Every structure is written in C-alpha cells, then in structure tokens.
CSV table of C-alpha atoms and ligand atoms in Angstrom, one decimal:
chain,number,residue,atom,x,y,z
A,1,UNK,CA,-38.0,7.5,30.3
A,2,UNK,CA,-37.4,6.3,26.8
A,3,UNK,CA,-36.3,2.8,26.3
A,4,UNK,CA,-34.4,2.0,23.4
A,5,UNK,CA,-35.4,-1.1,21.7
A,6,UNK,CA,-32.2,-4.0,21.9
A,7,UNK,CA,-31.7,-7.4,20.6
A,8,UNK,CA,-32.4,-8.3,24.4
A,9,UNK,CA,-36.4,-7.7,24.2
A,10,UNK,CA,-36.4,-11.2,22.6
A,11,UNK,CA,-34.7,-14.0,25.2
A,12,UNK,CA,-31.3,-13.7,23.7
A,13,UNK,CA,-28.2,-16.0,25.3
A,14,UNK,CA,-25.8,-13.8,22.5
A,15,UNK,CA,-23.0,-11.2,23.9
A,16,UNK,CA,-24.3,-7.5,23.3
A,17,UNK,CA,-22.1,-5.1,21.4
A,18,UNK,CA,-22.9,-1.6,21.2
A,19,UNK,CA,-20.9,-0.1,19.1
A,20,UNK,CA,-21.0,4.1,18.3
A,21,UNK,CA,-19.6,5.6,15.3
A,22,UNK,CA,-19.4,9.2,14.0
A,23,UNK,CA,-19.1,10.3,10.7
A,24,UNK,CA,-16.3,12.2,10.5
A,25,UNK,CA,-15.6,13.2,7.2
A,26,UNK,CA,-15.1,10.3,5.0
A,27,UNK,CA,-16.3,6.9,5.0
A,28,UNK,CA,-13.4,5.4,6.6
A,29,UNK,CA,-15.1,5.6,10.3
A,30,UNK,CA,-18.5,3.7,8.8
A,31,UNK,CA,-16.0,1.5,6.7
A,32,UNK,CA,-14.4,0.1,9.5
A,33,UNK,CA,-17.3,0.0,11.9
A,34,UNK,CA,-19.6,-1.9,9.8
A,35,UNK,CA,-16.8,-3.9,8.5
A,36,UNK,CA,-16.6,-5.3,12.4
A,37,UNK,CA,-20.1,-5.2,13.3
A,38,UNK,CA,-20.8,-7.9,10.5
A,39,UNK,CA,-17.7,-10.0,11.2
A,40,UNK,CA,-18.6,-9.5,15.3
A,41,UNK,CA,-22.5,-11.1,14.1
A,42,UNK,CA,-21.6,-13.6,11.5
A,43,UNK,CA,-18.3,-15.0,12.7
A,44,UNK,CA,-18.7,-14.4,16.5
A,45,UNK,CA,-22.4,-15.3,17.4
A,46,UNK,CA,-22.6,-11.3,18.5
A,47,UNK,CA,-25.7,-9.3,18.7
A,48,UNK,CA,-24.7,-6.1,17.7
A,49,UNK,CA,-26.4,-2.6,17.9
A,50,UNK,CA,-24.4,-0.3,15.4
A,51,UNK,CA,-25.1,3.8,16.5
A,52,UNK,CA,-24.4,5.9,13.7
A,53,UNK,CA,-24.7,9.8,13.7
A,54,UNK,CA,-25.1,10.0,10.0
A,55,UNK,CA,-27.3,7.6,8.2
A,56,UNK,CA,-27.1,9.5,5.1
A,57,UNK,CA,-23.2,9.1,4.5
A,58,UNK,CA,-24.2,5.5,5.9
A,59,UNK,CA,-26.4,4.8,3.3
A,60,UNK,CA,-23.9,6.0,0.6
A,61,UNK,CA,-21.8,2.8,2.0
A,62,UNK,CA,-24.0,0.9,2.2
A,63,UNK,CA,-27.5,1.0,-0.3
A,64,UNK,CA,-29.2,-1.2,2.2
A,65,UNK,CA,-29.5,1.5,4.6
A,66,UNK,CA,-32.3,3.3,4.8
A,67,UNK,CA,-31.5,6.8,5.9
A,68,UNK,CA,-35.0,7.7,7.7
A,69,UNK,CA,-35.4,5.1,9.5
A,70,UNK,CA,-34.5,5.2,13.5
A,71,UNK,CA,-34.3,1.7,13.9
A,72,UNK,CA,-33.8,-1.2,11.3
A,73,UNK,CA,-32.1,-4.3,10.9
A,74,UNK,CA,-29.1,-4.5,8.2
A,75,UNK,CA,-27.6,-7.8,7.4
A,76,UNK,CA,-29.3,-8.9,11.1
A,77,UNK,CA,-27.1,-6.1,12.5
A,78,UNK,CA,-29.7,-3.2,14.3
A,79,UNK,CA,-28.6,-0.3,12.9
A,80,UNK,CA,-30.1,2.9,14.9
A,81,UNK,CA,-29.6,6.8,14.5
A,82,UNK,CA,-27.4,8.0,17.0
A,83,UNK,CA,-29.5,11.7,17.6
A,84,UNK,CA,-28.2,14.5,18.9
A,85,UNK,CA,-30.5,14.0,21.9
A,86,UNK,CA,-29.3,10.4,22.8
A,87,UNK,CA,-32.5,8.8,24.4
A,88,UNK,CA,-32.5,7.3,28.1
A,89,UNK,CA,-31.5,4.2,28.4
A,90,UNK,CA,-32.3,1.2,31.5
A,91,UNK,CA,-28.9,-0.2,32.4
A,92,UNK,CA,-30.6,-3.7,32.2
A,93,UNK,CA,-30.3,-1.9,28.2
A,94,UNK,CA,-26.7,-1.6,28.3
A,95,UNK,CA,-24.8,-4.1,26.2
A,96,UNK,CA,-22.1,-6.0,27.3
A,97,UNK,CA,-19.5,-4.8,25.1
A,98,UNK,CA,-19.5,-0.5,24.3
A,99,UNK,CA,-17.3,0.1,21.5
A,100,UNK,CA,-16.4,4.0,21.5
A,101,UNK,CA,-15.2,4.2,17.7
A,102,UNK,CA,-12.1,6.5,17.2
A,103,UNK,CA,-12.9,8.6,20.8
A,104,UNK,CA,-16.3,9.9,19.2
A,105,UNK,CA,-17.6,9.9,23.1
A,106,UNK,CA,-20.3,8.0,23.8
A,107,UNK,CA,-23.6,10.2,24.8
A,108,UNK,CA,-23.6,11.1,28.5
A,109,UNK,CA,-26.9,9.4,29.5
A,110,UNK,CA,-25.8,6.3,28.3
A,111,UNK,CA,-22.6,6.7,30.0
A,112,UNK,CA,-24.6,6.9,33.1
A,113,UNK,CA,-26.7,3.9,32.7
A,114,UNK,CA,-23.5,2.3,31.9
A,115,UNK,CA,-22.7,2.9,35.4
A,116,UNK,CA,-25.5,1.5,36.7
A,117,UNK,CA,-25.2,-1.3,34.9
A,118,UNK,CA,-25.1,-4.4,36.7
A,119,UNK,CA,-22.5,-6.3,35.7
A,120,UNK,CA,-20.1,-3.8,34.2
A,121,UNK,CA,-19.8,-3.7,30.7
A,122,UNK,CA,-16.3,-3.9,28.6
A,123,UNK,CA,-16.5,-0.5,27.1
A,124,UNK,CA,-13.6,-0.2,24.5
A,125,UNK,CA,-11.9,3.2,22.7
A,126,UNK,CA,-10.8,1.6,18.9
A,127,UNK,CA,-8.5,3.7,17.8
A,128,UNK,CA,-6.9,4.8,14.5
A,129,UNK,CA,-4.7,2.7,12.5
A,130,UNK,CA,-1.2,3.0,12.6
A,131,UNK,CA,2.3,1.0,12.4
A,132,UNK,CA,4.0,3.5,15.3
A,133,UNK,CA,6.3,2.0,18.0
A,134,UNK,CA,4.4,3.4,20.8
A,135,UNK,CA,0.9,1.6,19.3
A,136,UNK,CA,2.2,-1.5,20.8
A,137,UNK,CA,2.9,-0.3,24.5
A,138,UNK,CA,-0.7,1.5,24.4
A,139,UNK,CA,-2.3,-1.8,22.9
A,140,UNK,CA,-5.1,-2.9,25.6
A,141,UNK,CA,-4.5,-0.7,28.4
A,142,UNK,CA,-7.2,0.6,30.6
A,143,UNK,CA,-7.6,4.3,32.0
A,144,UNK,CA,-9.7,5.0,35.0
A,145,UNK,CA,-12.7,7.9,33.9
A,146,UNK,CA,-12.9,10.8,36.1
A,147,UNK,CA,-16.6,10.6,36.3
A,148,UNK,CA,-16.9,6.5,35.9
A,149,UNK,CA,-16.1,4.0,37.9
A,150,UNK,CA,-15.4,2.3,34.5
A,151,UNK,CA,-12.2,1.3,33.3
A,152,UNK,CA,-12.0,2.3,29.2
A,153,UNK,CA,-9.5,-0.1,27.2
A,154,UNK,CA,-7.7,1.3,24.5
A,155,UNK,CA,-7.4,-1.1,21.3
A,156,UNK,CA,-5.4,-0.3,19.0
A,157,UNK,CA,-5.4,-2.1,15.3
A,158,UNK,CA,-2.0,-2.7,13.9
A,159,UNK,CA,0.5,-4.7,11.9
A,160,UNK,CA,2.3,-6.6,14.5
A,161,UNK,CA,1.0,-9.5,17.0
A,162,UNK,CA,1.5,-6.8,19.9
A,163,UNK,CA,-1.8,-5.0,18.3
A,164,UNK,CA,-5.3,-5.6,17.4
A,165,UNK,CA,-3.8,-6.8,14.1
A,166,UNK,CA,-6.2,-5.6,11.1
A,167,UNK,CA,-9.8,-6.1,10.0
A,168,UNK,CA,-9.9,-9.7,7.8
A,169,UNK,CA,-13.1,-11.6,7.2
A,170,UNK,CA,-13.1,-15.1,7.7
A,171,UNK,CA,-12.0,-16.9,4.6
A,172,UNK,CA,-11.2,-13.5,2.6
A,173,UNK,CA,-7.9,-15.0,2.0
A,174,UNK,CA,-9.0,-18.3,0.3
A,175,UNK,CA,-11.5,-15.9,-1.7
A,176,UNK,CA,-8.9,-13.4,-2.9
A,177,UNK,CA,-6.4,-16.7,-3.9
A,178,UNK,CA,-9.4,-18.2,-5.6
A,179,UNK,CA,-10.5,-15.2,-7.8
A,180,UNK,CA,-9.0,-16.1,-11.3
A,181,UNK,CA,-8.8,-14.7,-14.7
A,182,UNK,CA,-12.4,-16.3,-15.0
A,183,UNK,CA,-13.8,-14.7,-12.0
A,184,UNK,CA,-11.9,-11.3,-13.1
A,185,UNK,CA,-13.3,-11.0,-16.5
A,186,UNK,CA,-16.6,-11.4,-15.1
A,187,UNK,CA,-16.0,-8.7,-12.3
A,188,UNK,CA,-14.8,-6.3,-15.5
A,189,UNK,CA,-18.3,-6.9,-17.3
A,190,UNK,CA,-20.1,-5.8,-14.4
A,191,UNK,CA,-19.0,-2.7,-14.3
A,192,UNK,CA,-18.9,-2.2,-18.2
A,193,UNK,CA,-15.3,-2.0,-18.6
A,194,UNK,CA,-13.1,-4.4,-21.1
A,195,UNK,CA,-10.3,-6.9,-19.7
A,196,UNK,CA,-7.3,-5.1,-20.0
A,197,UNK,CA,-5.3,-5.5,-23.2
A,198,UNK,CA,-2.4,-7.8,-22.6
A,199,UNK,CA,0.3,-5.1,-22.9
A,200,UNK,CA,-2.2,-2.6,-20.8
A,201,UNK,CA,-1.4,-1.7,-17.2
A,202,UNK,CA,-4.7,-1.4,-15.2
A,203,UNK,CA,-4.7,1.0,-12.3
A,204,UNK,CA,-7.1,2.3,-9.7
A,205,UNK,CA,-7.7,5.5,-8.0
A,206,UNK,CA,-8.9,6.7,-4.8
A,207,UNK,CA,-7.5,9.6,-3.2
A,208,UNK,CA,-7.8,12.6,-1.5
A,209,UNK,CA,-6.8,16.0,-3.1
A,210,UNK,CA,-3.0,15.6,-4.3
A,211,UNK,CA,-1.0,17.6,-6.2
A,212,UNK,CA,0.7,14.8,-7.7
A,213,UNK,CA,-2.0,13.5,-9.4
A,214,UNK,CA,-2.0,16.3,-12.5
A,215,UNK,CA,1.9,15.9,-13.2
A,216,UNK,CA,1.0,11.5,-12.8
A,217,UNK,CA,-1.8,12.3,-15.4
A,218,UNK,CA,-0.1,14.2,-18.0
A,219,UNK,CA,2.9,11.2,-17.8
A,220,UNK,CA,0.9,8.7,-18.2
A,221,UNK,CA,-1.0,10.3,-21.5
A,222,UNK,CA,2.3,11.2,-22.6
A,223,UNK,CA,4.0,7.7,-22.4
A,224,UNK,CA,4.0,4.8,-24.5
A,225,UNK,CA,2.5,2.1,-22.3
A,226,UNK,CA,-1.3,1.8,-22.0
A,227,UNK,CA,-2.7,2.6,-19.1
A,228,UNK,CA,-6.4,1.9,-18.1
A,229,UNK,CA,-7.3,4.3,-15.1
A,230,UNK,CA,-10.4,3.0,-13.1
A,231,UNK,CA,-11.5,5.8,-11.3
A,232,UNK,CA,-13.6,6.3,-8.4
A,233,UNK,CA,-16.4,8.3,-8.0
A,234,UNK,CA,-15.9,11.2,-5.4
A,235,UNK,CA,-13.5,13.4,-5.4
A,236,UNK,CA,-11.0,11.1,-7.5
A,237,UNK,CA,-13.8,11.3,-10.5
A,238,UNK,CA,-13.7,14.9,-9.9
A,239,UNK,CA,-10.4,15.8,-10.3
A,240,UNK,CA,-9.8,13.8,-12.8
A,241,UNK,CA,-12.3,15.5,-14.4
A,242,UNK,CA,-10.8,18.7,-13.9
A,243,UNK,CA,-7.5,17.5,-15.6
A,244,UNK,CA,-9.9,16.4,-18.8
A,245,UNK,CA,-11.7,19.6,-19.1
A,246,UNK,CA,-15.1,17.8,-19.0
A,247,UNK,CA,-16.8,15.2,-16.2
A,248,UNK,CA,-15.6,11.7,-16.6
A,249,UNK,CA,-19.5,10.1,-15.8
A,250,UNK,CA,-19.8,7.2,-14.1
A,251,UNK,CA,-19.2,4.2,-17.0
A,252,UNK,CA,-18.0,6.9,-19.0
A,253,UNK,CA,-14.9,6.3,-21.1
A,254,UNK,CA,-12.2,8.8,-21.8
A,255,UNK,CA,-9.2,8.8,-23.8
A,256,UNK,CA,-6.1,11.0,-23.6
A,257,UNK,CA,-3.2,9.6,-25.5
A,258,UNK,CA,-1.7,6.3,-23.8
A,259,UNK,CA,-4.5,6.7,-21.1
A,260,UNK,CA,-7.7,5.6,-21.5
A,261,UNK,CA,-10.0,6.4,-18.2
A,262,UNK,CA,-12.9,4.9,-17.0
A,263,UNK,CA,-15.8,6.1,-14.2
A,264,UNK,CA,-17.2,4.0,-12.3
A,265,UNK,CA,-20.4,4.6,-9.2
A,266,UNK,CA,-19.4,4.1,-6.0
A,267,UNK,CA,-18.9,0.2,-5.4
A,268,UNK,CA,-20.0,-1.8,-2.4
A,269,UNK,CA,-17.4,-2.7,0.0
A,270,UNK,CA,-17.6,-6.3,-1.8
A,271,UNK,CA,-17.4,-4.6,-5.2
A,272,UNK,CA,-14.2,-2.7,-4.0
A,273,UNK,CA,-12.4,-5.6,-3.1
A,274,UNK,CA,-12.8,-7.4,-6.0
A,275,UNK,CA,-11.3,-4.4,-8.1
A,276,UNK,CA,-8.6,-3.9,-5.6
A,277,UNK,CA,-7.9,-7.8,-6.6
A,278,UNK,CA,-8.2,-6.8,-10.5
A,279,UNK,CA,-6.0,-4.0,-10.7
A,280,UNK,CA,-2.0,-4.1,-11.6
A,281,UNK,CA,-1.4,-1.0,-8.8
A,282,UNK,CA,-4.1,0.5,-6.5
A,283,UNK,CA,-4.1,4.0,-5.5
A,284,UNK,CA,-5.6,3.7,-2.2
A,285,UNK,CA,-6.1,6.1,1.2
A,286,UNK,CA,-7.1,6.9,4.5
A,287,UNK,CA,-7.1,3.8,6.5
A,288,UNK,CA,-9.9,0.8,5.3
A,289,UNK,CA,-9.0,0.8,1.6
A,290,UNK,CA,-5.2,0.9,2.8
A,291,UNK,CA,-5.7,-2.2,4.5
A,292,UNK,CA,-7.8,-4.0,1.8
A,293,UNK,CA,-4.8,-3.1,-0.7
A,294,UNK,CA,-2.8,-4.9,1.4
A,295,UNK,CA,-5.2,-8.1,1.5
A,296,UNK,CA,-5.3,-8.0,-2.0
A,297,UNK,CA,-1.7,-8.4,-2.4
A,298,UNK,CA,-1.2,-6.3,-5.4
A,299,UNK,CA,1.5,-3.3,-5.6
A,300,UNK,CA,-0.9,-0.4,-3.6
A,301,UNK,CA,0.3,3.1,-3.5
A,302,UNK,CA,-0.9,4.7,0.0
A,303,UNK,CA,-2.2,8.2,0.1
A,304,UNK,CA,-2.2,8.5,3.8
A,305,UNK,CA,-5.1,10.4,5.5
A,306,UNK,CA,-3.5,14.5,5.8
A,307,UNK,CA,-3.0,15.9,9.2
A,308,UNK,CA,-2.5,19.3,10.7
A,309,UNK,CA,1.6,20.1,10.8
A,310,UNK,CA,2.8,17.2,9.0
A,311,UNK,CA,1.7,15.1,11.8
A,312,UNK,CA,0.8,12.0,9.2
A,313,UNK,CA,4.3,12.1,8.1
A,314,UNK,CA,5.5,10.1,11.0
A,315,UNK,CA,2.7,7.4,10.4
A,316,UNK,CA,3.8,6.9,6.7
A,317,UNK,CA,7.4,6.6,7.6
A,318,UNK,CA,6.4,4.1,10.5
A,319,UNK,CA,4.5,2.0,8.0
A,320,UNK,CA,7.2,2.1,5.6
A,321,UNK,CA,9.4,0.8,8.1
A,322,UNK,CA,7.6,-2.4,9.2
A,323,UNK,CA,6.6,-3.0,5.0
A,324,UNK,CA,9.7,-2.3,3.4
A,325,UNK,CA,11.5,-4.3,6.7
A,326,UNK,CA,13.6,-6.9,5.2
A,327,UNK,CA,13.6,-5.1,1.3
A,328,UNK,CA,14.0,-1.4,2.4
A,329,UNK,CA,15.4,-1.1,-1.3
A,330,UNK,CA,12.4,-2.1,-2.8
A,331,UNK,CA,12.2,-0.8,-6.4
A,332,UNK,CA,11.2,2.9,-5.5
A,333,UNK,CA,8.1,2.1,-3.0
A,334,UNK,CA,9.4,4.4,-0.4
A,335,UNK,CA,10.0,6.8,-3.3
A,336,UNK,CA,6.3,6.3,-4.8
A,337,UNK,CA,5.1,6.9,-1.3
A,338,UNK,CA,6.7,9.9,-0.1
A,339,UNK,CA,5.8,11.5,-3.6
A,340,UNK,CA,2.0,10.6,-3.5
A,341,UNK,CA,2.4,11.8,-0.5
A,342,UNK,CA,3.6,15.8,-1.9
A,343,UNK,CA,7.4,14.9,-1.1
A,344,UNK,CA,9.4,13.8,-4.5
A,345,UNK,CA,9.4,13.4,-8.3
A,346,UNK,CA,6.3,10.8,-8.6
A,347,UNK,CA,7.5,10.6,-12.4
A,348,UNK,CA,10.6,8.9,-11.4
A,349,UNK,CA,9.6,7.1,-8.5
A,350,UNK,CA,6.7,5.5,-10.5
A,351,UNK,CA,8.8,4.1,-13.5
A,352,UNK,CA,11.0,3.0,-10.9
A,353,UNK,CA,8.1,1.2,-9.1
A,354,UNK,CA,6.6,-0.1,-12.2
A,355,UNK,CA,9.4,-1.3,-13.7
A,356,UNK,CA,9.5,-3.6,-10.6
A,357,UNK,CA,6.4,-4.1,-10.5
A,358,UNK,CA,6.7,-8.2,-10.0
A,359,UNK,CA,8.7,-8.0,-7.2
A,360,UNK,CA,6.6,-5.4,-5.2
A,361,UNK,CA,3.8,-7.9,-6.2
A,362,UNK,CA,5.7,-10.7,-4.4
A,363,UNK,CA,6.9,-8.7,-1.6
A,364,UNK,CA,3.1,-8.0,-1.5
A,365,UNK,CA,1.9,-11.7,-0.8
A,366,UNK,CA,4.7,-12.3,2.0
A,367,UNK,CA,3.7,-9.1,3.7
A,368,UNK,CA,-0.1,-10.5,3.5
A,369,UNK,CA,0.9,-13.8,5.1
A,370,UNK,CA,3.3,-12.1,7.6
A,371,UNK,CA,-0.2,-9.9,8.6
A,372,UNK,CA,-2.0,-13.3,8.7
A,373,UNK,CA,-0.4,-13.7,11.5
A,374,UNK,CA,-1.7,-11.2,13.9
A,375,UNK,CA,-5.2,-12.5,13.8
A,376,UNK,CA,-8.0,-10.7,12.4
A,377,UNK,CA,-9.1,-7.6,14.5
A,378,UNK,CA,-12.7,-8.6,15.6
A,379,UNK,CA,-11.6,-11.9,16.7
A,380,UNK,CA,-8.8,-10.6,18.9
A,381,UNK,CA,-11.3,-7.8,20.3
A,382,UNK,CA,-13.9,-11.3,20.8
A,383,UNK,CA,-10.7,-12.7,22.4
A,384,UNK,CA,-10.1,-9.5,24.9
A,385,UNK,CA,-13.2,-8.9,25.9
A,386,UNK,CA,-14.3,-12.9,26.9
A,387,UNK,CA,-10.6,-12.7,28.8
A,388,UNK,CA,-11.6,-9.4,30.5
A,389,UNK,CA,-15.5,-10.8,31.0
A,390,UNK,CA,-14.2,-14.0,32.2
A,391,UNK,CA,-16.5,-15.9,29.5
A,392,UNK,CA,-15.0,-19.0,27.6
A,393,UNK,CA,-14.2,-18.3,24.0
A,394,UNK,CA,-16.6,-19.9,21.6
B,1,LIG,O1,-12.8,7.6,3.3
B,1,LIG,P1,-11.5,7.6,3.9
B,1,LIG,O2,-10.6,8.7,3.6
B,1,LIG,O3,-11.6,7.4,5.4
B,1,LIG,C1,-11.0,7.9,6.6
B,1,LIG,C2,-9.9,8.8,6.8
B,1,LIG,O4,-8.7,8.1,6.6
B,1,LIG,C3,-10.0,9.1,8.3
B,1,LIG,O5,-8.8,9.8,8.7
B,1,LIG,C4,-10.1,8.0,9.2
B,1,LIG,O6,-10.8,8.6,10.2
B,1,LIG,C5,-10.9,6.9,8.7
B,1,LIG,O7,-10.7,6.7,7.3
B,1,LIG,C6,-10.8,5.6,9.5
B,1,LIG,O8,-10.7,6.3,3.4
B,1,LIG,P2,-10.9,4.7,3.8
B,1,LIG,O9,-10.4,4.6,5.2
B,1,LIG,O10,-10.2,4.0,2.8
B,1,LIG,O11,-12.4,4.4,3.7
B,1,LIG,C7,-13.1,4.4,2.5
B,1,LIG,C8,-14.2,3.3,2.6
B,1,LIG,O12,-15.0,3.3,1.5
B,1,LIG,C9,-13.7,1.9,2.7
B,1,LIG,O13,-14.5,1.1,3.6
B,1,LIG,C10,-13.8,1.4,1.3
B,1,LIG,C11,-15.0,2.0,0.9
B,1,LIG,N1,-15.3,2.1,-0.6
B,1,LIG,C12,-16.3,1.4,-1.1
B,1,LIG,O14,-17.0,0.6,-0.4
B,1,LIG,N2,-16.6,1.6,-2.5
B,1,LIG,C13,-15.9,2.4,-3.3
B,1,LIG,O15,-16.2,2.5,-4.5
B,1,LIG,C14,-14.8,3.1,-2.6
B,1,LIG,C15,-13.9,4.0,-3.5
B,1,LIG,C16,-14.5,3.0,-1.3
C-alpha cells in the first residue's frame, strides 16, 4: 500500500483539511480553492493538503507552483497532484475535514479509508456561488451516501447570513479602504501603464466570449470621453485583439480613437485586486473575480458564467434581486447586466450606467458592508465544522 505523505508525519496538534479540486475549465475552481486553503492555514491555525488535478492550469494561478512536482509546499499549504490513479491511503491518513470542491468526487479509495477512519471526518460538498432562494434552505444540510456510512454536508457560499457568506481575507477591507491615490499610482507603474488622465475613465476587462463586447468597443472609440481599457490576458486580450486587427501584447498600447487599450500578463490574485481597486468600472465573470468586484466596491459589470438552456439566467436575475434590493432603479445596472449578458442595447444601458456612475459607486460600498455581515466563508466553514466535530472554536 502507498502512503501518502500528510502534515501528520510530524507531531501536529492542527485540524487536517483535505481539500480536492478539479480543474474544470477556468481558473475559477483553483481561484476559490486556494483562495480558502490559505485563509483556512493563515487565519485558522489549519493544516491543509490542497489535491489538484491540474497543476499546470495551477501554476498559471499561481507562479509558485511547480507543475512537476507531486508533492510541495506553497505558502506552507502541501499542494499534491491529484492522479488519475489516486494512491491508497491509511485512514489514520485521512484528514479531519474533506472538502469535495464543486461535487468533483473525491477518488474512491480514499472514500474508503474515509470510512475506516476512526473518528469520522467532516467531509463537505462546497458548492457554486449563487444568490437563489432555495441556496438558503440547502445551506448545511447533510445527505446520507449510499455506499458510506458518512453523512456529506452541503455548503453553500452566498450573499445572505443564511449561507456560507463569501470568500474575505482577514483585514482585506481595511487594505482596500487604505489603498490611496499614492498606493494607486504606484500599482499603475508596476504594470507600465500611466495614471489615468483626470477627464479619463479607466475600465477593466475579463470576460468570457460576448457578443457585446464588439458593438461596446466600436462606442467607446467612437465617443468623446477617454476611455483607458486594461485588458486581461486570455481570451479578453484575444478578442480584443480581433476587434484591432492585430494582437494587443501584453504592456502593449493601442489606440483607436477615444480608446486607448492596454495588455497586461496575467496578474496574481493580489495583483488583481489591486486593479479591481484602480479601475472606475470592472468587467468581471464567472464567480471569484465577481466577488472580488464586489469587495472592491467600485461599479462592476458581471458577465455571469454561461449555462446550457439559459439556466444562468435565473442566477443573474437572483443576484440582481438581493443587489439592486432597496435601489431596483439604479441608474441602468440591471440594464448593463442583462446586456453584457446578450439581452439589451449595452450602448444605452452603459451611458446610462456611467452617467451614474457615483451613485452605483456608493450603492457599491453599502452593498460591501451589508456582505460584511455574513462572515467570511472560511471562517463560517471553521465555525461548522468545530460545531459538527464538537471542538471549541479557536
Ligand atoms: O475563470 P472563471 O471563469 O471561473 C469559473 C467559472 O465561473 C466556473 O463556472 C466556476 O466553476 C468557477 O469559476 C468557480 O472566473 P473567476 O471565477 O472569476 O476566476 C478567475 C480567477 O482568476 C480568479 O481567482 C481571479 C483570477 N485572476 C488572476 O488571479 N489574475 C488575473 O489577471 C485574472 C484576469 C484573474
């Protein structure tokens, strides 16, 4: 039998987290795992074993990574290569908490020794984002396994105290209200791009195909206020490329009448942050950069992640709902949206938006502070699982 090496082999008085994480497509999944598994290490004394399937796309998150390697330690997280032939494992090797990242199904042999274990471990589905009624009535149940005598807990993040609640570093608050016009010019010489010009609107862009985005382009070279586009690199870089008729390089510079563009390489999740916190309006997606536009409490624009039959629809109206609560007039955000989203005139809706731009910007703090809160995610799961473990919180 193969015996994985854990955090345990040393004499180790820590909680064990496993957590498993497949990469689907993006690097949402990876964002939002090794988002927790640092704040479950450095904020709740955790020893954490993060399994990834894919320590390529990993290392494209994160340059610390070393994709070869089977076993290394990242930021004192153990970060291991999930194979396709999971080794055995001793249930004594079991951690205390199994996190099943967005149902990716944890291997079958260590399913078993999970059963064997003995004390049972806490072993946890956390699901997708999203702001629908029914995410609160799901919120910590447990369903018995067919072939387990383990109970698995769904946790679901979310934007009401009912939830999970959302990913939030300790102190990333104070940080964010702290980063000044200083600290921002700084940021913009980092990356090689000039402060914006007083009259200039700076905007970012991450997104996923969208058929918006040519007609948004052509507007915005076309009209009379100055727009500085910080693109992304990925598929943003490219199809904004495509719209130039040559490749926008990464710290290249582009100009098309009122819009100058700028590429940038991909930035570290830090990095990201900090231009999220730069930028007048942030085209954001998917589900992690959603929810760091949203801590960085300027006007965000949400290309939500497509699904088969319009299923995604019903999550972007839900969100809408609890956002736009008590403002659900607010200065063509729903608009904005919905046309970002493939369903409106994004010309109108975003003079609309942008022409109200401060009061989205406000709106934007009091929504921050109302997601304040919920508690941050990892400390609520540190919360269930002591409750469920019957251990003291620290
Ligand atoms: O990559 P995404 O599209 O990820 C996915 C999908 O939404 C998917 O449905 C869902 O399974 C999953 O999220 C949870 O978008 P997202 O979620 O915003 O993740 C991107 C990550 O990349 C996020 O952690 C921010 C990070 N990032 C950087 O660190 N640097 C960068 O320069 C950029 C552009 C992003």
């Amino acid at each position: 039998m193969v015996v994985v090496n854990t955090p345990s082999d040393s004499p180790d008085d820590r909680m064990r987290w496993d957590i498993f994480c497949k990469v689907i497509d993006n690097l949402g999944d990876i964002g939002v795992c090794w988002r927790l598994a640092r704040q479950l290490a450095s904020e709740h004394s955790a020893a954490v074993r993060l399994w990834v399937d894919n320590l390529d796309r990993f290392s494209n998150l994160c340059s610390a990574v070393t994709p070869q390697s089977t076993t290394q330690h990242v930021d004192s997280i153990e970060v291991c290569r999930w194979p396709a032939l999971f080794p055995d494992i001793e249930p004594a090797d079991i951690a205390d908490v199994v996190i099943e990242a967005f149902g990716c199904d944890i291997p079958a042999n260590y399913l078993t020794a999970m059963n064997q274990r003995q004390v049972a471990p806490i072993w946890i589905n956390l699901e997708y984002l999203s702001a629908e009624d029914w995410v609160e009535e799901c919120h910590g149940l447990a369903s018995p396994q067919s072939h387990s005598p383990l109970k698995k807990y769904f946790y679901f993040p979310g934007f009401t105290p009912q939830t999970g609640g959302l990913l939030r570093e300790k102190g990333l608050l104070e940080e964010r209200a702290a980063f000044d016009e200083v600290a921002r010019k700084e940021f913009w010489k980092t990356l090689g791009i000039p402060a914006p010009a007083t009259e200039e609107l700076r905007v970012s862009l991450f997104c996923y195909e969208n058929s918006a985005l040519r007609g948004l382009l052509n507007d915005w070279a076309a009209g009379c206020e100055p727009i500085g586009l910080v693109v992304t690199s990925g598929l943003a870089a490219r199809r904004v490329s495509d719209w130039i008729g040559e490749p926008l390089s990464e710290r290249g510079i582009v100009r098309r009448g009122s819009l100058t563009m700028y590429g940038i390489p991909f930035l570290s999740q830090w990095q990201y942050d900090r231009l999220l916190w730069s930028c007048d309006v942030n085209f954001v997606r998917g589900e992690d950069s959603f929810v760091r536009a949203q801590w960085a409490q300027r006007p965000f624009v949400w290309q939500i992640y497509p699904q088969a039959e319009q299923a995604h629809l019903a999550k972007l109206d839900a969100f809408l709902s609890r956002y736009l609560n008590s403002f659900p007039d607010l200065c063509g955000v729903r608009d904005c949206f919905y046309s970002w989203n493939g369903f409106g005139k994004m010309a109108e809706s975003w003079r609309k938006f942008t022409e109200n731009r401060q009061l989205v910007e406000q709106h934007g703090k009091v929504w921050a502070r109302q997601l304040d809160q919920t508690g941050d995610l990892a400390n609520n799961l540190d919360r269930f699982v002591r409750g469920n473990l019957g251990i003291p919180l620290l």
